[in-house]
Amino acid sequence: MRLEIDKGRLVSEIETLASISDAEAPAVTRIVFSPADLRARAWLKARCAEAEAELVVREDAIGNTFVRWAGTDPSAPAVGTGSHIDAIPNAGKYDGVVGVLGGLEAIRALERSGFRPKHSIELLVFTSEEPTRFGIGCLGSRMLSGVLSPDAARKLKDSDDTPLDAVLEGAGFSGELERVRLSSDHYKAFVELHIEQGPLLEQHQIRLGVVTSIAAPASLRILLEGSGGHAGAVLMPERHDALCAAAELILVVENAARASGAPDTVATVGICEVFPGAVNSIPSRVRLSADIRDVDLQRRDAVMRKIEDAAQGIAERRRVSIRTEPLNADAPAGCAPVVIDALSESCRKHGLKFLSMVSRAYHDSLFMSRIAPTGMLFIPCRKGYSHRPDEYASPEDIARGTLVLAEALAALSR
Ligand code: GLV
Ligand code: MN
Ligand code: MN
């Protein structure tokens, strides 16, 4: 089998997909089920239709897209690969996209080499890996793995308060959410190619990372309610300013992570919405979202408790109400030895060094690991930058990652 990656076509596809965006280049914004996301999905399906391999496309009720290259034993469990194409506001071109277009190119390269899999190889494009629209990430893979039930999904509303069902209908998805969940024998294995989103590969000058575990994310929505009023007329002793309480709490979040004693604990407040948002009006309501992560579940949960306890203290002292709502609190995932071995062996076969590493970002693989032996392959991104417009992965690194992915898919699907 002589595997050759068509680097030129792959890179030009990444550029084209980046141009389907609601932000001005080089930034990419592609929120799930926005017109840009729907155009990107249509563009991708057209690429699958013109691929050298014969690919069958299916979409489920939450909009996950499955692109199947049938194996010689079509009823055997498939080998899955893939990632996401939705992008947070003001993002870069590579997060998720490398795993989707790299996965497609891996299948095309295998077909060109004359390889025929026994187990079907299935490219998966997950719906809403990013939490931007519905507040929780990995919507598609949570449902595929049964971590999010159809009833819980139906309760989700987007940032404009539109229920998920209505958003899905508007986007043209009408099937039953009950049918999204996959059985645990659907996949023999799942492997996701992704940019590292951190600086370690670059610092070690190693071009590939084989992931051994994925850190556990949790997020909290925090609603603060004080009392508003005239910024001139209400004197300071009478104030119950929701934003001042929020400011204290934001620093609690930062300090709780810093004080955990481990560099692996991170916490971020990335959303702060102030009502009514007028310069001469005391803030009466604030909505914060906090994101807390660690590779150690107990330590992560201790930080969550610290934030919740501090919130009650601030509420009493400032006489405002503070309500914390956990949106998700997921457990970390270990990658499966069978996938780690396939990826490591593929690197060795091509004479490539790799680093064994932890994924600090979360990925759809976190949830796929609940229903299939799962692993991930990382390529470097410049300075570790991600979730920003200057995110960059070189064509050589993208092609190298795609080659190792293709080799691993071949090994897993024989
Ligand atoms: C995924 O985008 C993450 O926030 O880790
Ligand atoms: Mn992302
Ligand atoms: Mn991603």
CSV table of C-alpha atoms and ligand atoms in Angstrom, one decimal:
chain,number,residue,atom,x,y,z
A,1,MET,CA,0.0,0.0,0.0
A,2,ARG,CA,1.5,3.3,-1.1
A,3,LEU,CA,-0.2,6.1,0.7
A,4,GLU,CA,0.1,9.6,-0.7
A,5,ILE,CA,-1.7,12.6,0.8
A,6,ASP,CA,-2.8,15.3,-1.7
A,7,LYS,CA,-1.5,18.1,0.4
A,8,GLY,CA,-2.4,20.8,-2.2
A,9,ARG,CA,-6.0,19.8,-2.5
A,10,LEU,CA,-6.4,19.4,1.3
A,11,VAL,CA,-4.9,22.8,2.1
A,12,SER,CA,-7.0,24.5,-0.6
A,13,GLU,CA,-10.1,22.8,0.8
A,14,ILE,CA,-9.3,24.1,4.3
A,15,GLU,CA,-9.0,27.6,2.8
A,16,THR,CA,-12.3,27.3,0.9
A,17,LEU,CA,-14.1,26.1,4.0
A,18,ALA,CA,-12.6,29.1,6.0
A,19,SER,CA,-14.2,31.4,3.5
A,20,ILE,CA,-17.6,30.1,4.4
A,21,SER,CA,-17.8,32.3,7.5
A,22,ASP,CA,-19.6,35.1,9.2
A,23,ALA,CA,-16.4,36.9,10.0
A,24,GLU,CA,-14.0,38.8,7.9
A,25,ALA,CA,-10.8,36.8,6.9
A,26,PRO,CA,-8.6,35.6,8.5
A,27,ALA,CA,-11.2,35.2,11.3
A,28,VAL,CA,-13.8,32.4,11.0
A,29,THR,CA,-17.2,32.4,12.7
A,30,ARG,CA,-19.5,29.6,11.9
A,31,ILE,CA,-22.1,29.0,14.6
A,32,VAL,CA,-24.0,25.8,14.4
A,33,PHE,CA,-27.1,26.0,12.1
A,34,SER,CA,-26.3,29.5,11.1
A,35,PRO,CA,-26.6,30.1,7.3
A,36,ALA,CA,-22.8,29.9,7.1
A,37,ASP,CA,-22.8,26.5,8.9
A,38,LEU,CA,-25.5,25.2,6.6
A,39,ARG,CA,-23.6,26.4,3.5
A,40,ALA,CA,-20.4,24.8,4.9
A,41,ARG,CA,-22.3,21.5,5.4
A,42,ALA,CA,-23.6,21.6,1.8
A,43,TRP,CA,-20.1,22.4,0.5
A,44,LEU,CA,-18.7,19.4,2.4
A,45,LYS,CA,-21.3,17.0,1.1
A,46,ALA,CA,-20.5,18.1,-2.4
A,47,ARG,CA,-16.8,17.3,-1.7
A,48,CYS,CA,-17.8,13.9,-0.5
A,49,ALA,CA,-19.9,13.3,-3.6
A,50,GLU,CA,-17.0,14.0,-5.9
A,51,ALA,CA,-14.4,12.0,-3.9
A,52,GLU,CA,-12.6,9.2,-5.6
A,53,ALA,CA,-14.0,6.7,-3.1
A,54,GLU,CA,-17.7,5.8,-3.2
A,55,LEU,CA,-19.1,7.5,-0.1
A,56,VAL,CA,-22.7,7.3,1.3
A,57,VAL,CA,-23.8,10.3,3.3
A,58,ARG,CA,-26.5,10.1,6.0
A,59,GLU,CA,-27.6,12.7,8.5
A,60,ASP,CA,-29.2,12.1,11.9
A,61,ALA,CA,-31.9,14.2,13.6
A,62,ILE,CA,-29.4,16.4,15.5
A,63,GLY,CA,-27.5,17.0,12.2
A,64,ASN,CA,-24.5,14.7,12.8
A,65,THR,CA,-23.3,13.7,9.3
A,66,PHE,CA,-21.9,10.2,8.6
A,67,VAL,CA,-19.9,9.6,5.4
A,68,ARG,CA,-19.4,5.9,4.9
A,69,TRP,CA,-16.9,4.1,2.8
A,70,ALA,CA,-18.2,0.6,2.8
A,71,GLY,CA,-15.9,-2.2,3.8
A,72,THR,CA,-15.9,-5.7,2.3
A,73,ASP,CA,-17.8,-6.8,5.4
A,74,PRO,CA,-20.4,-4.0,5.5
A,75,SER,CA,-22.2,-5.4,8.5
A,76,ALA,CA,-19.1,-5.4,10.7
A,77,PRO,CA,-18.7,-2.5,13.1
A,78,ALA,CA,-17.2,0.5,11.4
A,79,VAL,CA,-14.0,2.4,12.1
A,80,GLY,CA,-14.9,6.1,12.7
A,81,THR,CA,-12.9,9.2,12.3
A,82,GLY,CA,-13.9,12.9,12.2
A,83,SER,CA,-14.4,16.1,14.1
A,84,HIS,CA,-16.4,19.3,13.8
A,85,ILE,CA,-16.7,22.3,11.4
A,86,ASP,CA,-18.6,24.7,13.6
A,87,ALA,CA,-16.4,27.6,14.9
A,88,ILE,CA,-16.7,30.0,17.8
A,89,PRO,CA,-16.9,33.7,17.1
A,90,ASN,CA,-13.6,35.1,15.8
A,91,ALA,CA,-12.0,31.7,15.6
A,92,GLY,CA,-9.3,30.3,13.2
A,93,LYS,CA,-9.4,27.9,10.3
A,94,TYR,CA,-8.1,24.6,11.7
A,95,ASP,CA,-9.9,23.7,14.9
A,96,GLY,CA,-12.1,20.7,14.0
A,97,VAL,CA,-11.7,21.3,10.3
A,98,VAL,CA,-8.3,19.4,10.1
A,99,GLY,CA,-10.0,16.3,11.5
A,100,VAL,CA,-12.9,16.5,9.1
A,101,LEU,CA,-11.1,17.4,5.9
A,102,GLY,CA,-8.0,15.4,7.0
A,103,GLY,CA,-10.4,12.4,7.6
A,104,LEU,CA,-11.9,12.8,4.1
A,105,GLU,CA,-8.4,13.0,2.5
A,106,ALA,CA,-7.3,9.9,4.5
A,107,ILE,CA,-10.2,8.0,3.0
A,108,ARG,CA,-9.4,9.3,-0.5
A,109,ALA,CA,-5.7,8.4,-0.1
A,110,LEU,CA,-6.6,4.9,1.0
A,111,GLU,CA,-8.8,4.5,-2.0
A,112,ARG,CA,-6.1,5.8,-4.3
A,113,SER,CA,-3.6,3.4,-2.8
A,114,GLY,CA,-5.8,0.5,-3.8
A,115,PHE,CA,-6.5,-0.4,-0.1
A,116,ARG,CA,-9.9,-2.0,0.6
A,117,PRO,CA,-11.1,-2.0,4.2
A,118,LYS,CA,-12.9,-5.0,5.7
A,119,HIS,CA,-14.6,-2.8,8.3
A,120,SER,CA,-16.4,0.2,6.7
A,121,ILE,CA,-14.6,3.5,7.4
A,122,GLU,CA,-17.0,6.3,8.5
A,123,LEU,CA,-16.2,10.0,8.5
A,124,LEU,CA,-18.3,11.8,11.2
A,125,VAL,CA,-18.9,15.5,11.2
A,126,PHE,CA,-20.4,16.2,14.7
A,127,THR,CA,-23.0,18.9,15.3
A,128,SER,CA,-22.0,21.8,17.6
A,129,GLU,CA,-18.8,20.7,19.2
A,130,GLU,CA,-18.6,24.4,20.3
A,131,PRO,CA,-20.9,25.5,23.1
A,132,THR,CA,-21.6,29.0,21.5
A,133,ARG,CA,-25.2,28.6,20.6
A,134,PHE,CA,-26.7,26.1,23.1
A,135,GLY,CA,-24.4,26.7,26.1
A,136,ILE,CA,-23.0,23.1,26.1
A,137,GLY,CA,-20.3,21.7,23.8
A,138,CYS,CA,-20.3,18.4,21.9
A,139,LEU,CA,-24.1,18.4,21.4
A,140,GLY,CA,-23.9,15.8,18.6
A,141,SER,CA,-21.5,13.4,20.3
A,142,ARG,CA,-23.2,13.7,23.6
A,143,MET,CA,-26.4,12.5,21.9
A,144,LEU,CA,-24.7,9.8,19.9
A,145,SER,CA,-23.2,8.4,23.1
A,146,GLY,CA,-26.4,8.7,25.2
A,147,VAL,CA,-24.8,11.2,27.6
A,148,LEU,CA,-27.4,13.7,26.7
A,149,SER,CA,-31.0,12.2,26.5
A,150,PRO,CA,-33.5,13.4,23.8
A,151,ASP,CA,-35.7,14.9,26.6
A,152,ALA,CA,-32.8,16.9,28.1
A,153,ALA,CA,-31.8,18.0,24.6
A,154,ARG,CA,-35.4,19.2,23.9
A,155,LYS,CA,-35.1,21.5,26.9
A,156,LEU,CA,-32.1,23.3,25.4
A,157,LYS,CA,-32.6,26.8,24.1
A,158,ASP,CA,-30.2,28.9,22.1
A,159,SER,CA,-28.8,32.2,23.0
A,160,ASP,CA,-32.0,33.9,21.6
A,161,ASP,CA,-34.2,31.6,23.7
A,162,THR,CA,-35.3,29.6,20.6
A,163,PRO,CA,-35.8,25.9,21.5
A,164,LEU,CA,-33.6,23.3,19.9
A,165,ASP,CA,-36.5,21.7,18.1
A,166,ALA,CA,-37.4,24.9,16.4
A,167,VAL,CA,-33.7,25.6,15.5
A,168,LEU,CA,-33.5,22.1,14.0
A,169,GLU,CA,-36.7,22.5,12.0
A,170,GLY,CA,-35.4,25.8,10.6
A,171,ALA,CA,-32.2,24.1,9.6
A,172,GLY,CA,-34.1,21.3,7.8
A,173,PHE,CA,-33.6,18.5,10.3
A,174,SER,CA,-36.8,16.7,11.2
A,175,GLY,CA,-36.0,13.2,12.3
A,176,GLU,CA,-36.6,11.7,15.8
A,177,LEU,CA,-34.0,12.6,18.4
A,178,GLU,CA,-34.7,9.2,20.0
A,179,ARG,CA,-32.9,7.6,17.0
A,180,VAL,CA,-29.6,9.5,17.3
A,181,ARG,CA,-28.0,7.3,20.0
A,182,LEU,CA,-25.6,4.7,18.6
A,183,SER,CA,-25.3,1.2,19.9
A,184,SER,CA,-21.9,0.4,21.4
A,185,ASP,CA,-21.2,-2.0,18.6
A,186,HIS,CA,-21.6,0.6,15.9
A,187,TYR,CA,-17.9,1.4,15.9
A,188,LYS,CA,-15.0,-0.9,16.3
A,189,ALA,CA,-12.8,2.1,17.0
A,190,PHE,CA,-12.9,5.9,16.7
A,191,VAL,CA,-9.9,8.2,16.0
A,192,GLU,CA,-9.9,12.0,15.8
A,193,LEU,CA,-7.2,14.1,14.2
A,194,HIS,CA,-7.0,17.6,15.7
A,195,ILE,CA,-4.6,20.5,16.2
A,196,GLU,CA,-3.1,20.5,19.7
A,197,GLN,CA,-4.4,23.9,20.8
A,198,GLY,CA,-1.4,24.1,23.1
A,199,PRO,CA,2.3,24.7,22.8
A,200,LEU,CA,3.9,21.4,23.8
A,201,LEU,CA,4.5,19.8,20.5
A,202,GLU,CA,6.2,23.0,19.2
A,203,GLN,CA,8.2,23.3,22.4
A,204,HIS,CA,9.5,19.7,22.1
A,205,GLN,CA,9.9,20.1,18.4
A,206,ILE,CA,7.9,17.0,17.8
A,207,ARG,CA,5.4,17.0,15.0
A,208,LEU,CA,2.8,14.5,16.3
A,209,GLY,CA,1.1,13.8,19.6
A,210,VAL,CA,-0.7,10.6,20.5
A,211,VAL,CA,-3.3,11.4,23.1
A,212,THR,CA,-3.6,9.2,26.2
A,213,SER,CA,-6.4,11.0,28.0
A,214,ILE,CA,-8.8,13.9,27.7
A,215,ALA,CA,-9.3,16.5,30.5
A,216,ALA,CA,-12.6,16.9,32.1
A,217,PRO,CA,-14.6,20.1,31.5
A,218,ALA,CA,-17.4,21.5,33.5
A,219,SER,CA,-19.3,24.7,33.1
A,220,LEU,CA,-21.5,26.8,35.3
A,221,ARG,CA,-24.0,29.5,34.5
A,222,ILE,CA,-24.1,32.1,37.2
A,223,LEU,CA,-27.1,34.4,37.5
A,224,LEU,CA,-26.8,37.4,39.8
A,225,GLU,CA,-29.7,39.7,40.6
A,226,GLY,CA,-29.3,42.9,42.6
A,227,SER,CA,-31.3,46.1,42.4
A,228,GLY,CA,-30.9,48.6,39.6
A,229,GLY,CA,-31.6,52.3,39.6
A,230,HIS,CA,-30.3,55.8,38.8
A,231,ALA,CA,-26.5,56.0,38.7
A,232,GLY,CA,-26.7,59.5,40.2
A,233,ALA,CA,-29.5,59.2,42.6
A,234,VAL,CA,-28.9,55.9,44.5
A,235,LEU,CA,-26.2,56.6,47.1
A,236,MET,CA,-23.5,54.0,47.7
A,237,PRO,CA,-24.8,52.6,51.1
A,238,GLU,CA,-28.1,51.7,49.4
A,239,ARG,CA,-26.6,49.8,46.5
A,240,HIS,CA,-26.9,46.1,45.6
A,241,ASP,CA,-25.0,46.3,42.3
A,242,ALA,CA,-25.1,42.9,40.5
A,243,LEU,CA,-22.0,43.7,38.5
A,244,CYS,CA,-19.8,44.5,41.6
A,245,ALA,CA,-20.9,41.1,43.0
A,246,ALA,CA,-20.0,39.5,39.7
A,247,ALA,CA,-16.6,41.1,39.7
A,248,GLU,CA,-15.8,39.6,43.1
A,249,LEU,CA,-17.0,36.2,41.9
A,250,ILE,CA,-14.9,36.3,38.7
A,251,LEU,CA,-11.8,36.7,40.9
A,252,VAL,CA,-13.0,33.9,43.1
A,253,VAL,CA,-13.1,31.7,40.0
A,254,GLU,CA,-9.5,32.7,39.0
A,255,ASN,CA,-8.2,32.2,42.5
A,256,ALA,CA,-9.8,28.9,43.0
A,257,ALA,CA,-8.0,27.5,40.0
A,258,ARG,CA,-4.7,29.1,40.9
A,259,ALA,CA,-4.9,27.7,44.5
A,260,SER,CA,-5.6,24.1,43.4
A,261,GLY,CA,-1.9,23.3,43.7
A,262,ALA,CA,-1.8,21.8,40.2
A,263,PRO,CA,-0.9,23.4,36.9
A,264,ASP,CA,-3.6,21.2,35.3
A,265,THR,CA,-6.5,23.2,36.9
A,266,VAL,CA,-7.8,26.0,34.7
A,267,ALA,CA,-10.9,28.2,35.1
A,268,THR,CA,-12.2,31.0,32.9
A,269,VAL,CA,-15.2,33.3,33.0
A,270,GLY,CA,-15.7,33.9,29.3
A,271,ILE,CA,-19.2,35.5,29.3
A,272,CYS,CA,-20.4,38.4,31.3
A,273,GLU,CA,-23.8,39.9,30.3
A,274,VAL,CA,-24.9,43.0,32.1
A,275,PHE,CA,-28.5,44.3,32.3
A,276,PRO,CA,-29.6,46.9,31.5
A,277,GLY,CA,-26.2,47.9,30.2
A,278,ALA,CA,-26.5,51.7,30.3
A,279,VAL,CA,-23.8,54.0,31.6
A,280,ASN,CA,-26.1,55.8,34.0
A,281,SER,CA,-27.9,52.8,35.3
A,282,ILE,CA,-26.8,50.5,38.2
A,283,PRO,CA,-26.5,46.9,36.9
A,284,SER,CA,-29.5,44.9,38.2
A,285,ARG,CA,-28.7,41.6,36.6
A,286,VAL,CA,-25.6,39.8,35.4
A,287,ARG,CA,-25.2,36.4,33.7
A,288,LEU,CA,-21.7,34.8,33.9
A,289,SER,CA,-20.5,31.6,32.4
A,290,ALA,CA,-17.5,29.8,33.9
A,291,ASP,CA,-15.5,27.0,32.4
A,292,ILE,CA,-13.5,24.8,34.8
A,293,ARG,CA,-11.2,22.0,33.7
A,294,ASP,CA,-8.8,19.5,35.1
A,295,VAL,CA,-7.4,16.0,34.3
A,296,ASP,CA,-8.3,15.1,37.9
A,297,LEU,CA,-12.1,14.9,38.5
A,298,GLN,CA,-11.9,15.3,42.3
A,299,ARG,CA,-9.7,18.4,42.1
A,300,ARG,CA,-12.0,19.9,39.4
A,301,ASP,CA,-15.1,19.3,41.5
A,302,ALA,CA,-13.4,20.8,44.5
A,303,VAL,CA,-12.9,24.0,42.5
A,304,MET,CA,-16.6,24.0,41.5
A,305,ARG,CA,-17.6,23.7,45.2
A,306,LYS,CA,-15.3,26.5,46.2
A,307,ILE,CA,-16.9,28.8,43.6
A,308,GLU,CA,-20.4,27.8,44.7
A,309,ASP,CA,-19.6,28.4,48.4
A,310,ALA,CA,-18.0,31.7,47.7
A,311,ALA,CA,-21.0,32.8,45.7
A,312,GLN,CA,-23.3,32.3,48.7
A,313,GLY,CA,-20.9,34.3,50.9
A,314,ILE,CA,-20.9,37.2,48.3
A,315,ALA,CA,-24.7,37.1,48.0
A,316,GLU,CA,-25.2,37.4,51.7
A,317,ARG,CA,-22.7,40.2,52.2
A,318,ARG,CA,-23.9,42.2,49.2
A,319,ARG,CA,-27.6,41.3,49.6
A,320,VAL,CA,-27.9,40.2,46.0
A,321,SER,CA,-29.2,36.8,44.8
A,322,ILE,CA,-26.7,34.5,43.1
A,323,ARG,CA,-27.8,31.3,41.5
A,324,THR,CA,-25.3,28.8,40.1
A,325,GLU,CA,-26.5,26.3,37.5
A,326,PRO,CA,-24.1,23.5,36.5
A,327,LEU,CA,-24.5,23.1,32.7
A,328,ASN,CA,-22.3,20.1,32.4
A,329,ALA,CA,-19.7,18.4,34.5
A,330,ASP,CA,-18.1,15.6,32.5
A,331,ALA,CA,-15.7,12.9,33.5
A,332,PRO,CA,-12.2,12.7,31.9
A,333,ALA,CA,-11.7,10.0,29.3
A,334,GLY,CA,-8.8,7.6,28.9
A,335,CYS,CA,-7.9,6.7,25.3
A,336,ALA,CA,-8.1,3.1,24.3
A,337,PRO,CA,-4.9,1.1,24.0
A,338,VAL,CA,-6.0,-0.4,20.7
A,339,VAL,CA,-6.2,3.1,19.1
A,340,ILE,CA,-3.0,4.4,20.9
A,341,ASP,CA,-1.2,1.4,19.5
A,342,ALA,CA,-2.5,1.8,16.0
A,343,LEU,CA,-1.4,5.5,16.0
A,344,SER,CA,2.0,4.8,17.6
A,345,GLU,CA,2.6,2.0,15.1
A,346,SER,CA,1.6,4.2,12.2
A,347,CYS,CA,4.1,6.8,13.3
A,348,ARG,CA,6.9,4.2,13.7
A,349,LYS,CA,6.1,2.8,10.2
A,350,HIS,CA,6.7,6.2,8.7
A,351,GLY,CA,9.8,6.9,10.8
A,352,LEU,CA,8.0,9.7,12.7
A,353,LYS,CA,8.6,10.7,16.3
A,354,PHE,CA,5.6,11.3,18.5
A,355,LEU,CA,4.8,12.6,22.0
A,356,SER,CA,2.3,10.9,24.3
A,357,MET,CA,0.2,13.6,25.7
A,358,VAL,CA,-3.0,14.7,27.5
A,359,SER,CA,-5.6,16.7,25.7
A,360,ARG,CA,-6.5,19.8,27.7
A,361,ALA,CA,-9.2,20.9,25.3
A,362,TYR,CA,-12.3,18.8,25.1
A,363,HIS,CA,-13.4,17.1,22.0
A,364,ASP,CA,-16.1,14.9,20.6
A,365,SER,CA,-13.8,12.0,21.3
A,366,LEU,CA,-14.5,12.6,25.0
A,367,PHE,CA,-18.0,11.3,24.4
A,368,MET,CA,-17.2,8.8,21.6
A,369,SER,CA,-15.0,7.1,24.2
A,370,ARG,CA,-18.2,6.1,26.1
A,371,ILE,CA,-19.3,4.0,23.1
A,372,ALA,CA,-16.2,3.0,21.3
A,373,PRO,CA,-12.5,2.4,21.8
A,374,THR,CA,-11.3,6.0,21.1
A,375,GLY,CA,-8.1,7.8,20.5
A,376,MET,CA,-6.7,11.1,19.2
A,377,LEU,CA,-3.8,12.3,17.1
A,378,PHE,CA,-2.5,15.9,17.5
A,379,ILE,CA,-0.5,18.1,15.2
A,380,PRO,CA,1.2,21.3,16.3
A,381,CYS,CA,-0.4,24.7,15.9
A,382,ARG,CA,1.8,27.8,15.9
A,383,LYS,CA,2.6,29.0,19.5
A,384,GLY,CA,-0.3,26.9,20.6
A,385,TYR,CA,-2.7,29.5,19.5
A,386,SER,CA,-6.3,28.4,19.0
A,387,HIS,CA,-9.8,29.9,19.2
A,388,ARG,CA,-8.3,33.1,17.6
A,389,PRO,CA,-7.9,34.2,14.0
A,390,ASP,CA,-4.1,33.7,13.9
A,391,GLU,CA,-4.5,29.9,14.7
A,392,TYR,CA,-2.1,28.2,12.2
A,393,ALA,CA,-1.0,24.7,11.3
A,394,SER,CA,1.4,24.2,8.5
A,395,PRO,CA,0.5,22.2,5.3
A,396,GLU,CA,3.4,19.8,6.1
A,397,ASP,CA,2.0,19.1,9.6
A,398,ILE,CA,-1.5,18.7,8.3
A,399,ALA,CA,-0.4,16.3,5.6
A,400,ARG,CA,1.8,14.3,8.1
A,401,GLY,CA,-1.1,14.0,10.5
A,402,THR,CA,-3.4,12.9,7.7
A,403,LEU,CA,-0.9,10.3,6.6
A,404,VAL,CA,-0.6,8.8,10.1
A,405,LEU,CA,-4.4,8.9,10.4
A,406,ALA,CA,-4.8,7.1,7.1
A,407,GLU,CA,-2.3,4.4,8.1
A,408,ALA,CA,-4.1,3.9,11.5
A,409,LEU,CA,-7.5,3.7,9.8
A,410,ALA,CA,-6.1,1.0,7.5
A,411,ALA,CA,-4.7,-0.9,10.5
A,412,LEU,CA,-8.0,-0.7,12.4
A,413,SER,CA,-10.2,-1.6,9.5
A,414,ARG,CA,-8.4,-4.7,8.2
B,1,GLV,C1,-13.3,23.0,22.7
B,1,GLV,O1,-13.5,23.8,21.8
B,1,GLV,C2,-12.8,23.4,24.0
B,1,GLV,O2,-13.3,24.5,24.4
B,1,GLV,O3,-12.0,22.7,24.6
B,2,MN,MN,-12.8,24.8,19.6
B,3,MN,MN,-12.1,21.4,18.2
